[in-house]
Short mmCIF file of C-alpha atoms and ligand atoms in Angstrom, two decimals:
data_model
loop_
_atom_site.label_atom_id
_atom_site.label_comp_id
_atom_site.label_asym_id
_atom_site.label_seq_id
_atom_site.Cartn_x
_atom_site.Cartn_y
_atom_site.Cartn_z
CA UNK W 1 -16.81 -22.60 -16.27
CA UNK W 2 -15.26 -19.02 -17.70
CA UNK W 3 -18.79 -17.98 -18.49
CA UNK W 4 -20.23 -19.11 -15.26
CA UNK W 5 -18.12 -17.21 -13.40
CA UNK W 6 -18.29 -14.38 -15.26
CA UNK W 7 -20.98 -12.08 -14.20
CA UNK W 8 -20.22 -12.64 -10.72
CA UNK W 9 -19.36 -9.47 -8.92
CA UNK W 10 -19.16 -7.58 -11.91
CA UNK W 11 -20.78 -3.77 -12.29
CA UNK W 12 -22.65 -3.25 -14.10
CA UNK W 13 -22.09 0.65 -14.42
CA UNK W 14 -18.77 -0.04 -14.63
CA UNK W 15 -18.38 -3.78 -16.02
CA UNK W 16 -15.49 -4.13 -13.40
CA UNK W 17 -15.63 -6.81 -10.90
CA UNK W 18 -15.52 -5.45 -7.16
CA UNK W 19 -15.25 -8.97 -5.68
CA UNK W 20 -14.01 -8.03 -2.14
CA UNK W 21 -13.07 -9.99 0.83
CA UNK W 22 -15.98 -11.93 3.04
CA UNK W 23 -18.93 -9.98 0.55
CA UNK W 24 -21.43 -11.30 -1.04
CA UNK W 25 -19.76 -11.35 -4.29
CA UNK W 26 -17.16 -13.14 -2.21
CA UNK W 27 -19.48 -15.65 -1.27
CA UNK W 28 -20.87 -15.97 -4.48
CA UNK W 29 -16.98 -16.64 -6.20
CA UNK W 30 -16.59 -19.30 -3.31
CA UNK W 31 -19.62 -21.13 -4.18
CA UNK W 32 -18.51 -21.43 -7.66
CA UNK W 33 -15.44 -22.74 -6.56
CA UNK W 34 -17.12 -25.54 -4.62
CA UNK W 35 -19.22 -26.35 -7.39
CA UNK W 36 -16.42 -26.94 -10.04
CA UNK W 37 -14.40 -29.12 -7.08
CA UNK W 38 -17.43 -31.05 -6.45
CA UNK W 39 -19.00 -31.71 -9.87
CA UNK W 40 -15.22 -32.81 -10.47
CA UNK W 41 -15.34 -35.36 -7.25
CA UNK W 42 -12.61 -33.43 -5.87
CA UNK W 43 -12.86 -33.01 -2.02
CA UNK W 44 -14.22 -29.72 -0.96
CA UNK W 45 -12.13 -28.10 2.20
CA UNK W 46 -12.29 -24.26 3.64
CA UNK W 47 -9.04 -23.99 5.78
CA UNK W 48 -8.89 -21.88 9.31
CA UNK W 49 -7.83 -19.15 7.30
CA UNK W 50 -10.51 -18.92 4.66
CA UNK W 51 -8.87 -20.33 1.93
CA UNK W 52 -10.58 -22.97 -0.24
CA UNK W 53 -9.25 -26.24 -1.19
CA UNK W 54 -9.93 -29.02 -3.99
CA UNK W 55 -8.31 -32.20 -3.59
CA UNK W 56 -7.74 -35.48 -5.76
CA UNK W 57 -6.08 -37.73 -3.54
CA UNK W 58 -5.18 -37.93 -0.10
CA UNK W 59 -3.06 -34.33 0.91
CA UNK W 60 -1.70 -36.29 4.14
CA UNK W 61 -0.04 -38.74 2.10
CA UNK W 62 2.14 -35.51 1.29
CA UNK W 63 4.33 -34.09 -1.58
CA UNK W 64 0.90 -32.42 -3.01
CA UNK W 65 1.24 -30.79 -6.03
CA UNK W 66 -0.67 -27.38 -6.04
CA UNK W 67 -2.46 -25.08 -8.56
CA UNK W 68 -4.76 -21.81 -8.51
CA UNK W 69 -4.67 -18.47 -7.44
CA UNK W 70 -7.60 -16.09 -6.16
CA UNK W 71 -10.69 -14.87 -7.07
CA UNK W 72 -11.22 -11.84 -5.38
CA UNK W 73 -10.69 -8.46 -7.13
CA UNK W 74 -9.47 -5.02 -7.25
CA UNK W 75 -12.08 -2.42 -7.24
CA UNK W 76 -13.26 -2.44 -11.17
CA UNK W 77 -10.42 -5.00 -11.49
CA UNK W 78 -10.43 -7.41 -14.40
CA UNK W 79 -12.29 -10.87 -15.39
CA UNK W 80 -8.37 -12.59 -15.71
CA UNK W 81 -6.59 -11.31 -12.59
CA UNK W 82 -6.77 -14.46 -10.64
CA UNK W 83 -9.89 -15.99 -11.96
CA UNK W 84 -7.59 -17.18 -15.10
CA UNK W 85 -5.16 -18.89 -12.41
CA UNK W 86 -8.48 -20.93 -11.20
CA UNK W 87 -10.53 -21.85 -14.20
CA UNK W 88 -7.11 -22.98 -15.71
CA UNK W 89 -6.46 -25.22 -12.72
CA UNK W 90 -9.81 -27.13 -12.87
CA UNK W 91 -9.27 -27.29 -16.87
CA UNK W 92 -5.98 -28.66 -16.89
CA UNK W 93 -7.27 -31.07 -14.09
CA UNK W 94 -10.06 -32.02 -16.92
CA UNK W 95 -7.11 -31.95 -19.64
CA UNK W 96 -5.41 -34.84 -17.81
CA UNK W 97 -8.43 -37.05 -16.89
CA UNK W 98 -8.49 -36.83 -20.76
CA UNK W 99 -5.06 -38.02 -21.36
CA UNK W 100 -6.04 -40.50 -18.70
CA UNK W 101 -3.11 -39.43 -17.21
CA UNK W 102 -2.17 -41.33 -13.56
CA UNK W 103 -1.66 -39.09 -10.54
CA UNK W 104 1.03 -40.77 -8.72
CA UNK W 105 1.07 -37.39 -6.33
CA UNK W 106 -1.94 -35.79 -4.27
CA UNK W 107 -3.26 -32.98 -6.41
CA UNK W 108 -4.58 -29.82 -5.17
CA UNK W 109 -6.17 -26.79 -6.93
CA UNK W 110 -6.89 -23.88 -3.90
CA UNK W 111 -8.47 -20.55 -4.27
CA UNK W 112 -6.73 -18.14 -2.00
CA UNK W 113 -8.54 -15.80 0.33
CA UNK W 114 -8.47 -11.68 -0.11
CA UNK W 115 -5.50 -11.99 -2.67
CA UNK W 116 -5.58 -8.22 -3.82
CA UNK W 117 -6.56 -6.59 -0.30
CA UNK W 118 -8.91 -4.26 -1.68
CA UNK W 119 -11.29 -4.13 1.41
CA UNK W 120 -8.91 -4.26 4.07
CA UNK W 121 -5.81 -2.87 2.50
CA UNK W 122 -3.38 -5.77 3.32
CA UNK W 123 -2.46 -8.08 -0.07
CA UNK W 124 -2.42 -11.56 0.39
CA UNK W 125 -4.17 -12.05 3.39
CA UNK W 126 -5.40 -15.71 3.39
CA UNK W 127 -1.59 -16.89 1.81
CA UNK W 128 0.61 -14.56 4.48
CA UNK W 129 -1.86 -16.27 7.48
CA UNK W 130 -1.25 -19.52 6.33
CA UNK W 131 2.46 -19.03 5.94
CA UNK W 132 2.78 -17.28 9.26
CA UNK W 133 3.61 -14.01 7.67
CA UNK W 134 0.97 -12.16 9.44
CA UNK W 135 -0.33 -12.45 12.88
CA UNK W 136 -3.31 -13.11 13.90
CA UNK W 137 -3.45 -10.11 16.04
CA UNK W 138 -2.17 -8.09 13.20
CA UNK W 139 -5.34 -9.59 11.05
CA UNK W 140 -7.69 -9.20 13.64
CA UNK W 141 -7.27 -5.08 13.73
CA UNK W 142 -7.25 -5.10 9.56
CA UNK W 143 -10.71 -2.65 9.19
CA UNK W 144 -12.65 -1.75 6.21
CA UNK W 145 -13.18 1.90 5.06
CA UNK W 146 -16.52 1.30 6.64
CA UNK W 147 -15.08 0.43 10.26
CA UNK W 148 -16.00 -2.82 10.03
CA UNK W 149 -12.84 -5.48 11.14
CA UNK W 150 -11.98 -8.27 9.90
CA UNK W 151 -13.44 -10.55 12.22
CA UNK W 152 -17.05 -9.15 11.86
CA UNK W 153 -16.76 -9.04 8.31
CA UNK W 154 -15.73 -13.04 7.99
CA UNK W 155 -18.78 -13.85 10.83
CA UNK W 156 -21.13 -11.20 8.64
CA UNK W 157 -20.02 -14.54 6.37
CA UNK W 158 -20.33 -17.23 8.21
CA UNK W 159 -17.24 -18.13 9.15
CA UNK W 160 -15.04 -18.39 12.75
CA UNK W 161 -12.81 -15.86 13.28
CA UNK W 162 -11.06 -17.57 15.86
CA UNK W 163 -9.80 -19.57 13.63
CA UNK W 164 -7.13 -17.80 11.99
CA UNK W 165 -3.83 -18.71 12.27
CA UNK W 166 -0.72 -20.17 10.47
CA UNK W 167 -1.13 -23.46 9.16
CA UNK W 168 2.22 -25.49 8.93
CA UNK W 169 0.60 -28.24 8.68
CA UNK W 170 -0.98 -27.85 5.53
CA UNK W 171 1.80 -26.29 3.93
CA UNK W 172 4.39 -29.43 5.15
CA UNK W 173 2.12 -31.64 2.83
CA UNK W 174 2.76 -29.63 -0.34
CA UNK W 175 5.89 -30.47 -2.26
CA UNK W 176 4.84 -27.80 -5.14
CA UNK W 177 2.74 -25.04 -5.76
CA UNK W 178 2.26 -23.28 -9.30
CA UNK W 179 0.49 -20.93 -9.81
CA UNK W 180 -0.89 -19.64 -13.54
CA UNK W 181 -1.77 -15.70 -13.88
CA UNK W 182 -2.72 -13.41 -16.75
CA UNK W 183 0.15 -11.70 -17.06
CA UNK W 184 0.31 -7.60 -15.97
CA UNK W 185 2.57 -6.61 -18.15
CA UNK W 186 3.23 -6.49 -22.13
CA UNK W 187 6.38 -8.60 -21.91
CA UNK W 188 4.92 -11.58 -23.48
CA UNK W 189 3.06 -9.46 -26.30
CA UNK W 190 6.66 -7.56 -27.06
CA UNK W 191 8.39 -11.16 -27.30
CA UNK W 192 5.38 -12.60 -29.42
CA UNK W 193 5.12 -15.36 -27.18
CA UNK W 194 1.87 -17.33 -25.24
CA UNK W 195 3.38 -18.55 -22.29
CA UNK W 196 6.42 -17.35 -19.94
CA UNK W 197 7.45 -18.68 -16.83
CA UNK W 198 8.22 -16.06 -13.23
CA UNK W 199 12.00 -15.42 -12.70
CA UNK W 200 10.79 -13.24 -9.64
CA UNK W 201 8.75 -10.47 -8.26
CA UNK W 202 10.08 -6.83 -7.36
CA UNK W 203 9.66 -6.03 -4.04
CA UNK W 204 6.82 -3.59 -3.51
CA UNK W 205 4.54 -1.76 -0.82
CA UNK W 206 1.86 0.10 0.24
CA UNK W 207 2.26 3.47 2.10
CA UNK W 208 -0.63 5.46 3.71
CA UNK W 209 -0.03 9.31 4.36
CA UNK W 210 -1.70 11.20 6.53
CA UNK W 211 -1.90 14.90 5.51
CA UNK W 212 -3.61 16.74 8.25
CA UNK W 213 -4.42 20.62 7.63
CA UNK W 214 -7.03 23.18 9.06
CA UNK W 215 -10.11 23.34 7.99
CA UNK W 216 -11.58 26.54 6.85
CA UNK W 217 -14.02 28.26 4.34
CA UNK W 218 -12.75 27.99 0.68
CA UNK W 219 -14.24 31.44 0.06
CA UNK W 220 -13.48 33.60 2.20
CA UNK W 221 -9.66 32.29 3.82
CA UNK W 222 -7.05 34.22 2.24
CA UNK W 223 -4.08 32.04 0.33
CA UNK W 224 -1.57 33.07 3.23
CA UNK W 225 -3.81 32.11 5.62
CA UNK W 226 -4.53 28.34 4.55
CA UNK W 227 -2.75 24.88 6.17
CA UNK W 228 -4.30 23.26 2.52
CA UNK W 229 -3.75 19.37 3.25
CA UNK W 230 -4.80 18.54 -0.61
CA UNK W 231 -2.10 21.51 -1.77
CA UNK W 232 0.87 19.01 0.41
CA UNK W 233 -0.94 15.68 -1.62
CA UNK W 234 -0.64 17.27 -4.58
CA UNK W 235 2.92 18.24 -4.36
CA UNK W 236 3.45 14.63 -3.21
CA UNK W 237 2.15 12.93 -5.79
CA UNK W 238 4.63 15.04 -8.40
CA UNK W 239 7.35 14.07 -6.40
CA UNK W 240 6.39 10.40 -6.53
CA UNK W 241 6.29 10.58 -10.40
CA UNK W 242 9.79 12.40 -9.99
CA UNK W 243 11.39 9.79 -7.85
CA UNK W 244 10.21 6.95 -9.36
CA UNK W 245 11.58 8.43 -12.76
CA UNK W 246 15.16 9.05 -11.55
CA UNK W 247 15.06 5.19 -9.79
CA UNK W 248 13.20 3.42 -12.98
CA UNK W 249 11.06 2.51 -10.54
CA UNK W 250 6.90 2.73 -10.24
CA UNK W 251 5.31 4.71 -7.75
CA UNK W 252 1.53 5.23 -7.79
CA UNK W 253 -0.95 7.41 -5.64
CA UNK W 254 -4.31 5.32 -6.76
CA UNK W 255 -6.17 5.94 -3.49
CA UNK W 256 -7.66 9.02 -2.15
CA UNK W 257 -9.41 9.84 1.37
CA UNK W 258 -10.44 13.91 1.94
CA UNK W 259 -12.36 15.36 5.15
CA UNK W 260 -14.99 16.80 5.22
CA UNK W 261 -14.81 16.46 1.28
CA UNK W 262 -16.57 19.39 0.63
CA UNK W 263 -16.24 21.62 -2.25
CA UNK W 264 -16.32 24.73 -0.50
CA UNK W 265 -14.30 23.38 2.39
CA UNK W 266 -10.28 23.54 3.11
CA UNK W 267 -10.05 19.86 3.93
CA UNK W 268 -9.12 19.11 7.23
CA UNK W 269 -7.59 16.01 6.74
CA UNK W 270 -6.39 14.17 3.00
CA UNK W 271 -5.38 10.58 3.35
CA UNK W 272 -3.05 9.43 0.35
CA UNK W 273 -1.90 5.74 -0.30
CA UNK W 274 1.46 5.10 -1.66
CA UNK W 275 2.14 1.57 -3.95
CA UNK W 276 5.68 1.51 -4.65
CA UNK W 277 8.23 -1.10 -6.52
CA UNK W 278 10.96 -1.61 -7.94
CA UNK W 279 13.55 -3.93 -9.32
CA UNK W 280 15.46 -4.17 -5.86
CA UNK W 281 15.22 -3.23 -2.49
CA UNK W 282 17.43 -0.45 -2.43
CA UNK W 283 16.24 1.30 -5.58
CA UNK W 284 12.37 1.16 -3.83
CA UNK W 285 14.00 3.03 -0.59
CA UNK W 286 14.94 5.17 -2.48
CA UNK W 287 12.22 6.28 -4.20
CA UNK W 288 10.13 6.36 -0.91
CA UNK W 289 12.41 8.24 1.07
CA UNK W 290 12.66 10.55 -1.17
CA UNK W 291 8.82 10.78 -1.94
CA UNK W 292 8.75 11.09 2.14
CA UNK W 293 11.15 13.76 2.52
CA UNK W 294 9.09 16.12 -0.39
CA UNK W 295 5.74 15.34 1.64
CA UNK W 296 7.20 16.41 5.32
CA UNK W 297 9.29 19.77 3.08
CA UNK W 298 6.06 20.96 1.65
CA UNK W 299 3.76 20.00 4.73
CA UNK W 300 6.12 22.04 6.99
CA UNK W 301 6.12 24.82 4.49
CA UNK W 302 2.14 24.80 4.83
CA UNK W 303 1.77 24.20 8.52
CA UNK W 304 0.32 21.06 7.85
CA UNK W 305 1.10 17.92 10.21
CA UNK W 306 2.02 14.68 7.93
CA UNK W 307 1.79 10.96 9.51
CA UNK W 308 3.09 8.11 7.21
CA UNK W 309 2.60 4.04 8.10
CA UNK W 310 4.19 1.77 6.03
CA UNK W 311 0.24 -0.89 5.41
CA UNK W 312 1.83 -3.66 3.55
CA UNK W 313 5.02 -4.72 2.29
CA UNK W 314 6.75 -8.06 0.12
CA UNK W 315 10.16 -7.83 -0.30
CA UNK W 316 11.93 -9.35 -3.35
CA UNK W 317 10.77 -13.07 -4.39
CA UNK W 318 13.16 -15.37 -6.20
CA UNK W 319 11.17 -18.53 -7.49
CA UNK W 320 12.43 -22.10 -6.53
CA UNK W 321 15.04 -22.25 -9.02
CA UNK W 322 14.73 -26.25 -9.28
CA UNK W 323 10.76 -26.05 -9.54
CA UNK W 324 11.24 -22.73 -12.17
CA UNK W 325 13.90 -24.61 -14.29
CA UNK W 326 11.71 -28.14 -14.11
CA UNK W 327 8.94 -25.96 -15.45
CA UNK W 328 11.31 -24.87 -18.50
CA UNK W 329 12.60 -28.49 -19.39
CA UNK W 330 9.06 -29.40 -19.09
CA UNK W 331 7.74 -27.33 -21.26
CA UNK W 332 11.12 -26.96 -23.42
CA UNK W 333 9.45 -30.46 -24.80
CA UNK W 334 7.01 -28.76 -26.33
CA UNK W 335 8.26 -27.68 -30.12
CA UNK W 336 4.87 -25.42 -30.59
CA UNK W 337 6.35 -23.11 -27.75
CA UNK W 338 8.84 -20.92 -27.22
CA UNK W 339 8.61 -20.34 -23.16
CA UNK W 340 10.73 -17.04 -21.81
CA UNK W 341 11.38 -16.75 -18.37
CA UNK W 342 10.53 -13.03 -17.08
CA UNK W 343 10.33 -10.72 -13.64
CA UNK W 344 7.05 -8.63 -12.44
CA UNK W 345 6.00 -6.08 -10.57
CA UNK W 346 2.82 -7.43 -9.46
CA UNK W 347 2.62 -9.36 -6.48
CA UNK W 348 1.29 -12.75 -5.96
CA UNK W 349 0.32 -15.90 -3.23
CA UNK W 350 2.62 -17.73 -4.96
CA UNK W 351 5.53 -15.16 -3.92
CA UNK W 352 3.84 -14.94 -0.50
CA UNK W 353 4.89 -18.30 -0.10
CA UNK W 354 7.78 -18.84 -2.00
CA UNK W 355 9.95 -18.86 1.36
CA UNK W 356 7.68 -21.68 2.89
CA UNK W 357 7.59 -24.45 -0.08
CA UNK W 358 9.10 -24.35 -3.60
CA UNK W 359 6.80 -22.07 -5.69
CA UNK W 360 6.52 -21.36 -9.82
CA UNK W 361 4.35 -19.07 -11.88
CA UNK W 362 3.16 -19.71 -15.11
CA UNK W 363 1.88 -15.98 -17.29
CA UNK W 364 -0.78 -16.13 -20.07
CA UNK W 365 0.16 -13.61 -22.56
CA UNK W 366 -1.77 -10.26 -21.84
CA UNK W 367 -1.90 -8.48 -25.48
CA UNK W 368 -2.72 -5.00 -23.88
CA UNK W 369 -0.35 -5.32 -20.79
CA UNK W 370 -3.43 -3.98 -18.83
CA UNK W 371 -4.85 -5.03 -15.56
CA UNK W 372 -6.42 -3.77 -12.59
CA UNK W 373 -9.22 -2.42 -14.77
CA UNK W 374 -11.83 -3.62 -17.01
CA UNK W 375 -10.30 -3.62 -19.74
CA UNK W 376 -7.89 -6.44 -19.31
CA UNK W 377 -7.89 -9.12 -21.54
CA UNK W 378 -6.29 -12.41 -22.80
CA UNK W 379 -7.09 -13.77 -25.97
CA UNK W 380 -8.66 -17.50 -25.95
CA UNK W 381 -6.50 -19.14 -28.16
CA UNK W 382 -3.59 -17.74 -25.37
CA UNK W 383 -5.50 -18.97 -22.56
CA UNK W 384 -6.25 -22.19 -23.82
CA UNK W 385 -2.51 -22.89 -24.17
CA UNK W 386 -2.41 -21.97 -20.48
CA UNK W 387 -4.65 -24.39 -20.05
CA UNK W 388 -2.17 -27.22 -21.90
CA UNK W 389 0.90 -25.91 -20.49
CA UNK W 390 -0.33 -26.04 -16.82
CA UNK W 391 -1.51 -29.44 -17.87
CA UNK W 392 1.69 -31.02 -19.20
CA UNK W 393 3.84 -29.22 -15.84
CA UNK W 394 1.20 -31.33 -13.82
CA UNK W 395 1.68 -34.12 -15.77
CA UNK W 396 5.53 -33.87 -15.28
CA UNK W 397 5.16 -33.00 -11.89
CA UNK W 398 2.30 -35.70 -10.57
CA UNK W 399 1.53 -38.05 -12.59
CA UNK W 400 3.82 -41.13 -13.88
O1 HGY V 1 -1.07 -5.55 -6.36
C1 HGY V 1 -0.62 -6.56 -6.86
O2 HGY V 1 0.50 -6.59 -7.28
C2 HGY V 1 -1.46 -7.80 -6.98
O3 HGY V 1 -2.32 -7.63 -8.07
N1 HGY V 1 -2.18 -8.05 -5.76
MN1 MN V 2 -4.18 -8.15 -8.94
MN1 MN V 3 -3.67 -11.60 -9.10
#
């Protein structure tokens, strides 16, 4: 399955996957998915909102139990971020059949839609429509750096707009959903363990700013004459490393827009987007007010004009307690494993919609810590006891 899946998407320039929303790549991942679900004899669904579903056992007899993640990717994200989450699903699914284990609850194993919101911008997009946490309206306007919306891109792919919409229903017939990840962090690596269970995930955001300066001739305008844009970003982005730093918080400046984006040009316009989190709620408005009050100091100081919209936001997610602690004594069976409950900055579908049904996460160690790049790895050996764990919290959770 792993190596199936594998050179789907991926770059070859830069080996990183660029599987964005409702592209080919997209499509590609999605006909995988179908594959695995049907060669399994799983039933096959795509929901109104573009997510895709595998099913063993009727999900209207309710009280599903629910595994996956996404597929989709960063741009030159990773082979695990997500992808893991899947391929483990169908393998523990395999794992049991093996055991001959006896599903006594319908199972379901789902591929969310545009998880990382690298084409449109918004994270999460096919687990917040589902769970009513973004509008349709609100999804309709989402647009590409190309100009393209949404709703062309996802008929450019065959598939209904009009759709779109929450989906209570669906989510009313899932007792559980769990959700298995590489882990994004070096927690697990630190503590020398395989497998740790999700306490919670900081709340975090994204933050476009607008910088919008005069454009002139970079030879020949004199220093005292310039309303620099790119001189305002700059001084921005030290005073997001400086906030962050005095909150013990992460703030990151990853994206980068400049017009006309010459190099003998004063840029007219520099677009810079914010990701921010931290531990708690208050400690990340602090660290963006803060980083907001430099920007408008310095852009006033330049004669520059400075807009800044707040593009996506997930405040603070504390798992199910019952569903994170039934996932501890499960696995607290286990004598080969030592299973430490930890927090992360890196948000998820499973936080998404951790206020709608009772939601868990299960990390793979990560020996690196690295993610959202190429480079991320997990060892086999760690992901195959993914596999097992996910197996036996399915087996404790559906199956006599
Ligand atoms: O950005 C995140 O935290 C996640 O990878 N979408
Ligand atoms: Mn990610
Ligand atoms: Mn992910």
């Amino acid at each position: 399955m792993w190596a199936e899946l594998l050179p789907v998407g991926r770059s070859s320039a830069s080996g990183g996957y660029r599987r964005y929303a409702w592209t080919g790549a997209d499509a590609d991942c999605r006909a995988w998915f179908r594959e695995q679900a049907e060669a399994r004899g799983l039933a096959h669904e795509t929901d109104r909102n573009g997510n895709q579903w595998a099913w063993l056992g009727d999900p209207a007899a309710g009280n599903a139990v629910v595994t996956g993640s996404h597929l989709d990717s960063v741009p030159d994200g990773g082979a695990f971020d997500g992808p893991l989450g899947v391929v483990s699903a169908f393998a523990a699914l395999d794992e049991l059949r093996g055991r001959g284990a006896r599903f006594t609850r319908p199972l379901g194993i789902v591929n969310f839609g545009d998880e990382e919101g690298a084409r449109f911008g918004l994270a999460c997009v096919g687990s917040r429509l589902t769970a009513g946490a973004l509008t349709v309206e609100q999804a309709h306007r989402l647009t590409d750096g190309d100009g393209v919306t949404l709703p062309r891109a996802m008929e450019a792919a065959g598939y209904d707009p009009d759709t779109l919409g929450p989906d209570p229903e669906r989510l009313a017939r899932i007792g559980a959903f769990v959700e298995l990840h590489v882990e994004q962090g070096r927690a697990l690596d630190l503590s020398g363990d395989r497998i740790g269970i999700a306490s919670a995930i900081w709340p975090h955001g994204r933050w476009r700013f607008d910088f919008r300066g005069e454009a002139n001739h970079a030879g020949t305008t004199r220093l005292a004459d310039r309303h620099d844009p790119m001189l305002s970003y700059a001084e921005t982005v030290l005073a997001a490393r400086r906030e962050a730093e005095l909150a013990g918080a992460v703030a990151t400046f990853g994206k980068i827009g400049v017009e006309p984006n010459g190099v003998n040009a004063i840029p007219s316009l520099v677009r810079g987007w914010l990701d921010s989190r931290a531990a708690d709620q208050t400690s990340l408005d602090t660290v963006v007010t803060g980083i907001e009050k430099a920007a408008r100091e310095h852009a006033a100081a330049q004669g520059v004009d400075l807009d800044v919209v707040r593009e996506s936001f997930t405040p603070v997610v504390e798992f199910d307690h019952a569903l994170r602690d039934e996932l501890a004594r499960i696995l607290g069976t286990r004598t080969d494993l030592r299973v430490p409950v930890l927090g992360t900055g890196a948000g998820h579908d499973a936080g998404i919609l951790s206020d709608r049904i009772p939601t868990a996460m299960l990390f793979v160690r990560n020996p690196t810590g690295v993610s959202h790049s190429p480079a991320e790895y997990a060892a086999e050996d760690d992901c195959v006891a993914g596999v097992t764990a996910l197996a036996d919290v399915l087996e404790g959770l559906a199956c006599t």
